[in-house]
Coordinates of C-alpha atoms in Angstrom, one line a residue:
M1 CA 62.0 81.0 187.6
D2 CA 59.0 80.3 185.4
F3 CA 59.3 80.4 181.7
G4 CA 56.8 81.5 179.1
V5 CA 56.8 81.6 175.3
V6 CA 55.3 84.5 173.3
L7 CA 53.7 83.5 169.9
Q8 CA 52.2 85.4 167.0
T9 CA 48.9 83.9 165.9
D10 CA 50.0 83.7 162.2
P11 CA 48.1 81.1 160.2
P12 CA 48.0 78.2 160.3
A13 CA 46.6 78.2 163.8
T14 CA 47.6 74.5 164.1
R15 CA 51.3 75.6 164.0
V16 CA 50.7 78.0 166.9
I17 CA 48.9 75.3 168.9
D18 CA 51.8 72.9 168.1
L19 CA 54.4 75.4 169.3
A20 CA 52.5 75.9 172.6
K21 CA 52.2 72.1 173.1
R22 CA 56.0 71.7 172.4
A23 CA 56.7 74.5 174.9
E24 CA 54.8 72.6 177.7
T25 CA 56.8 69.5 177.0
Y26 CA 60.0 71.4 177.4
G27 CA 59.0 72.8 180.8
F28 CA 57.4 76.2 179.9
S29 CA 54.5 77.2 182.2
H30 CA 52.9 79.9 180.1
A31 CA 52.0 80.4 176.4
W32 CA 51.4 84.1 175.6
T33 CA 50.3 85.6 172.2
F34 CA 50.1 89.0 170.6
D35 CA 46.6 90.3 170.4
S36 CA 46.2 92.4 167.2
H37 CA 43.0 91.3 165.5
L38 CA 43.8 92.6 162.0
L39 CA 47.5 91.7 161.8
W40 CA 47.0 88.1 163.0
E41 CA 44.3 85.6 163.8
E42 CA 42.0 85.9 166.8
P43 CA 44.0 84.5 169.8
Y44 CA 41.1 83.6 172.1
V45 CA 39.8 81.0 169.7
I46 CA 43.2 79.5 169.5
Y47 CA 43.5 79.5 173.3
S48 CA 40.6 77.1 173.6
R49 CA 42.5 74.5 171.4
I50 CA 45.8 75.1 173.3
L51 CA 44.1 74.5 176.6
N52 CA 42.3 71.5 175.3
E53 CA 45.5 69.9 174.1
T54 CA 47.8 70.7 177.0
H55 CA 47.7 69.8 180.7
K56 CA 48.9 72.7 182.9
L57 CA 49.9 75.4 180.5
V58 CA 48.5 78.9 181.3
V59 CA 47.5 81.1 178.3
G60 CA 46.8 84.7 177.7
P61 CA 47.6 87.8 175.6
M62 CA 50.8 89.8 175.9
V63 CA 49.1 92.1 175.7
T64 CA 45.5 93.0 175.1
N65 CA 44.1 96.5 175.6
P66 CA 40.9 98.2 176.8
A67 CA 40.2 99.9 173.5
T68 CA 39.4 97.2 170.9
R69 CA 37.0 95.0 172.9
D70 CA 34.2 95.9 175.3
W71 CA 35.5 95.2 178.8
T72 CA 32.6 92.9 179.6
V73 CA 33.2 90.9 176.5
T74 CA 36.9 90.4 177.5
A75 CA 35.8 89.3 181.0
S76 CA 33.2 86.9 179.7
T77 CA 35.8 85.4 177.3
F78 CA 38.3 84.7 180.1
A79 CA 35.6 83.4 182.4
T80 CA 34.3 81.0 179.8
L81 CA 37.8 79.6 179.1
N82 CA 38.4 79.2 182.9
E83 CA 35.0 77.4 183.3
M84 CA 36.0 75.0 180.5
Y85 CA 39.6 74.4 181.5
G86 CA 40.0 75.3 185.2
N87 CA 41.5 78.8 185.8
R88 CA 44.4 78.4 183.3
T89 CA 44.2 81.9 181.8
I90 CA 46.1 85.1 182.4
C91 CA 45.6 88.6 181.1
G92 CA 48.4 90.9 180.1
M93 CA 47.1 94.5 179.8
G94 CA 48.6 97.5 178.1
R95 CA 47.4 100.9 176.7
G96 CA 47.3 99.6 173.2
D97 CA 49.8 99.6 170.3
S98 CA 49.3 97.8 167.0
A99 CA 45.7 96.7 167.6
V100 CA 44.6 100.3 168.1
R101 CA 47.0 102.1 165.8
V102 CA 46.2 100.0 162.8
I103 CA 42.6 101.2 163.0
N104 CA 43.8 104.8 163.4
G105 CA 43.2 104.8 167.2
S106 CA 45.4 105.9 170.0
P107 CA 46.6 104.2 173.2
V108 CA 44.1 104.7 176.1
K109 CA 44.7 107.0 179.0
L110 CA 46.1 105.4 182.1
A111 CA 42.9 106.3 184.1
D112 CA 40.8 104.3 181.6
M113 CA 43.2 101.4 181.7
K114 CA 43.0 101.4 185.5
E115 CA 39.2 101.4 185.4
S116 CA 39.2 98.6 182.8
I117 CA 41.4 96.4 185.0
A118 CA 39.0 96.8 187.9
V119 CA 36.0 95.9 185.7
I120 CA 37.6 92.9 183.9
R121 CA 39.2 91.4 187.0
G122 CA 36.1 92.0 189.1
L123 CA 33.7 90.4 186.7
T124 CA 36.0 87.5 185.9
N125 CA 36.6 86.9 189.6
G126 CA 32.9 86.7 190.4
E127 CA 32.4 90.1 191.8
E128 CA 29.8 92.8 191.1
V129 CA 31.2 95.9 189.3
D130 CA 30.0 99.3 188.3
Y131 CA 30.1 99.7 184.5
K132 CA 28.5 102.5 182.5
G133 CA 26.1 103.3 185.3
A134 CA 25.0 99.7 185.9
K135 CA 25.9 97.1 188.5
L136 CA 26.9 93.9 186.6
R137 CA 28.2 90.5 187.4
L138 CA 28.8 87.1 185.7
P139 CA 26.4 84.9 187.7
W140 CA 27.6 81.8 186.0
A141 CA 31.3 82.2 186.9
P142 CA 31.5 82.1 190.7
D143 CA 34.8 80.1 190.9
C144 CA 36.8 81.9 188.2
E145 CA 40.1 83.6 188.9
L146 CA 42.0 85.9 186.5
P147 CA 45.3 87.5 187.3
I148 CA 46.0 90.7 185.4
W149 CA 49.6 91.7 184.7
V150 CA 50.3 95.2 183.5
A151 CA 52.8 96.0 180.8
A152 CA 54.6 99.3 181.4
Y153 CA 57.7 101.4 180.6
G154 CA 57.1 105.0 181.7
P155 CA 57.0 106.3 185.3
K156 CA 53.2 106.8 185.5
A157 CA 52.5 103.4 184.0
L158 CA 54.9 101.8 186.4
A159 CA 53.2 103.5 189.3
L160 CA 49.8 102.2 188.1
T161 CA 51.3 98.7 187.9
G162 CA 52.4 98.9 191.5
E163 CA 48.9 100.1 192.5
V164 CA 46.7 97.6 190.8
G165 CA 48.7 94.9 188.9
D166 CA 48.8 91.3 189.9
G167 CA 52.0 91.2 187.9
F168 CA 54.3 93.4 185.9
I169 CA 55.5 92.9 182.3
L170 CA 58.6 94.6 181.1
Q171 CA 59.2 93.9 177.4
L172 CA 63.0 94.0 177.3
A173 CA 65.8 92.3 179.2
D174 CA 68.3 95.0 179.9
P175 CA 69.4 94.4 183.5
A176 CA 69.8 98.1 184.3
I177 CA 66.4 99.0 183.0
V178 CA 64.9 95.9 184.7
E179 CA 66.3 97.0 188.1
W180 CA 65.0 100.6 187.7
S181 CA 61.6 99.4 186.6
I182 CA 61.1 96.8 189.3
A183 CA 62.2 99.3 191.9
A184 CA 59.5 101.8 190.6
V185 CA 56.8 99.2 190.7
R186 CA 57.7 98.0 194.2
S187 CA 57.9 101.6 195.5
A188 CA 54.4 102.3 194.1
A189 CA 53.0 99.2 195.6
E190 CA 54.4 100.1 199.0
A191 CA 52.9 103.7 198.7
A192 CA 49.5 102.1 197.9
G193 CA 49.7 99.9 201.0
R194 CA 50.3 96.7 199.0
D195 CA 52.9 94.0 199.6
P196 CA 55.4 94.4 196.8
D197 CA 56.2 90.7 197.0
S198 CA 52.6 90.0 195.9
I199 CA 53.4 91.3 192.4
T200 CA 54.9 88.8 189.9
M201 CA 57.7 90.3 187.9
C202 CA 57.9 89.2 184.3
V203 CA 60.6 90.1 181.7
A204 CA 59.7 89.4 178.1
A205 CA 62.2 89.5 175.2
P206 CA 63.4 87.6 172.2
A207 CA 65.8 84.7 172.8
Y208 CA 68.0 83.3 170.0
V209 CA 70.3 80.4 170.8
T210 CA 73.5 80.4 168.7
D211 CA 76.5 78.2 168.2
G212 CA 78.8 80.7 169.9
T213 CA 80.4 82.0 166.6
D214 CA 80.6 85.6 165.5
A215 CA 78.5 84.7 162.4
G216 CA 75.9 83.1 164.6
L217 CA 75.7 86.2 166.8
A218 CA 75.3 88.5 163.8
H219 CA 72.5 86.3 162.4
G220 CA 70.8 86.2 165.8
R221 CA 71.0 89.9 166.1
D222 CA 69.4 90.4 162.7
Q223 CA 66.6 88.0 163.6
C224 CA 65.8 89.9 166.7
R225 CA 66.3 93.5 165.5
W226 CA 62.5 93.9 165.0
F227 CA 62.1 93.9 168.8
G228 CA 64.0 97.2 169.2
G229 CA 61.6 98.7 166.7
M230 CA 58.6 97.4 168.6
V231 CA 59.8 98.7 171.9
G232 CA 60.7 102.0 170.1
N233 CA 57.0 102.7 169.5
H234 CA 56.4 102.8 173.3
V235 CA 59.6 104.7 174.0
A236 CA 58.7 107.3 171.4
D237 CA 55.5 108.0 173.5
I238 CA 57.6 108.2 176.7
V239 CA 60.0 110.7 175.1
A240 CA 57.1 112.8 173.9
R241 CA 55.9 113.0 177.5
Y242 CA 59.0 113.0 179.6
G243 CA 61.9 114.0 177.3
D244 CA 64.9 111.9 176.2
G245 CA 66.3 110.6 179.4
G246 CA 67.2 112.2 182.7
A247 CA 65.7 111.9 186.1
A248 CA 62.3 110.6 184.9
V249 CA 63.4 107.9 182.5
P250 CA 66.8 106.3 182.1
A251 CA 68.8 107.3 179.0
A252 CA 69.5 103.6 178.4
L253 CA 65.8 103.3 177.4
T254 CA 65.4 106.4 175.3
D255 CA 68.7 107.3 173.6
Y256 CA 68.5 104.7 170.9
I257 CA 65.3 106.0 169.1
K258 CA 67.0 109.2 168.0
G259 CA 67.4 107.6 164.6
R260 CA 63.9 106.4 164.4
E261 CA 62.0 107.9 161.4
S262 CA 58.9 105.8 160.7
Y263 CA 57.3 102.4 161.4
D264 CA 55.1 100.1 159.3
Y265 CA 52.7 98.0 161.4
N266 CA 52.4 95.6 158.4
E267 CA 55.8 94.4 159.5
H268 CA 55.1 94.5 163.2
G269 CA 57.0 91.9 165.2
R270 CA 58.6 90.3 162.2
A271 CA 62.2 89.4 161.6
G272 CA 63.6 91.5 158.7
N273 CA 61.4 94.5 159.5
A274 CA 62.7 97.2 157.2
H275 CA 61.8 100.0 159.6
T276 CA 64.1 98.8 162.4
S277 CA 67.5 99.4 160.8
F278 CA 68.0 102.3 163.3
V279 CA 68.4 99.8 166.1
P280 CA 72.1 99.3 166.9
D281 CA 73.6 96.0 167.8
E282 CA 74.4 97.3 171.3
V283 CA 70.7 97.7 172.0
I284 CA 69.8 94.3 170.7
D285 CA 72.4 92.8 173.0
R286 CA 71.0 94.6 176.0
F287 CA 67.3 94.1 175.2
C288 CA 67.4 90.5 174.0
L289 CA 69.1 87.2 174.9
I290 CA 71.4 86.1 172.0
G291 CA 74.2 83.6 172.2
P292 CA 75.1 80.1 173.2
P293 CA 73.1 78.4 176.0
E294 CA 75.5 79.4 178.7
A295 CA 75.1 83.1 177.8
H296 CA 71.3 82.8 178.3
V297 CA 71.8 81.1 181.6
E298 CA 74.1 83.8 182.8
R299 CA 71.6 86.6 181.9
L300 CA 68.7 84.7 183.3
D301 CA 70.6 84.3 186.6
E302 CA 71.2 88.0 186.6
L303 CA 67.6 88.8 186.0
R304 CA 66.4 86.4 188.7
A305 CA 68.7 88.1 191.2
L306 CA 67.0 91.4 190.3
G307 CA 63.6 89.9 191.3
V308 CA 62.4 88.5 188.0
D309 CA 59.9 85.7 188.5
Q310 CA 59.2 84.8 184.9
F311 CA 61.1 85.1 181.6
A312 CA 58.8 85.0 178.6
L313 CA 60.7 84.6 175.3
Y314 CA 59.5 86.0 172.1
L315 CA 59.7 83.4 169.3
Q316 CA 59.5 85.5 166.2
H317 CA 62.5 84.4 164.2
D318 CA 63.7 81.5 161.9
D319 CA 64.6 79.0 164.6
K320 CA 61.5 78.5 166.7
D321 CA 61.8 74.8 167.2
G322 CA 65.5 75.0 167.9
T323 CA 65.1 77.7 170.5
L324 CA 62.4 75.8 172.4
R325 CA 64.5 72.6 172.3
S326 CA 67.6 74.4 173.5
Y327 CA 65.7 76.0 176.4
G328 CA 64.1 72.8 177.3
E329 CA 67.3 70.7 177.3
K330 CA 70.1 73.2 178.1
V331 CA 68.8 76.4 179.6
I332 CA 65.8 75.8 181.9
P333 CA 67.5 72.8 183.6
Q334 CA 70.5 75.0 184.4
V335 CA 68.5 77.9 185.7
N336 CA 66.1 75.8 187.7
T337 CA 68.5 73.2 189.2
R338 CA 66.6 70.3 190.8
E339 CA 67.3 69.6 194.4
A340 CA 68.9 66.3 195.3
A341 CA 66.6 63.4 196.1
K342 CA 68.8 62.4 199.1
R343 CA 71.2 64.3 201.4

């Protein structure tokens, strides 16, 4: 299993760069960031420094969207980074949440996201694409490669992922929902004539390593409760479209937002978010990984058995360094056991 870390680009940028560098030394393969240009600093500028100061680390947004940047600009940015550092970027793509809602926009339609993926991936991979009535290409990027992983929750978005995604991002770690979601993506891939095994499955969720005490668990839950609020924004859209559970969407995903009243994007993705008190402990335990190292290993083994190829841990809490260290020294080596040198 690969491991990624998801960072916010809060100033100072040097701290973000340092965390990414530390992650690589602890065995992480990917450094992802939020992409919300008003709430935090511009991630693509920071990627250049991270790539320059690491060796193999792959970087990209979790997630960007087709609404806030022209698609050709997005493609050119990735292609430039790849030309400079050798195909070490990746693009997580979603319909848009904080980046578009803060400027009073709305998530894009799935048809528009599908078209944007074709244009961005085509341009970045050296192909000619049709865009706004013109045939375009990046003639200076013939050797660039950009995988695009699609973030999805609802049935139609999951189907789109199976049809066009190089990878799938599910932003929660509930095994039951993971199993349902991966099955939907794989089924859509088969229906589209694609090999389901060609799609990389990624689960992204907060991880907080505790000392195994009840007090440590309670603190870890409070540090990760913001995540239930963030996921709730997407779930609210799903409930508006499909209803609150049933055949279309598992009740395990939708039931918990019944107490949701409002959300302040000024506190988006932050521990202590005052608008996430509606999220119960039971949901935090299902959606996140909280506990001593052995509890993390147990959940990760379960996720891997369900077909998860990468776990990307959100690092928005008060023990960033400790979590990276615990994963590097106690979790990753247990999940990815090395083969013996001699038999």
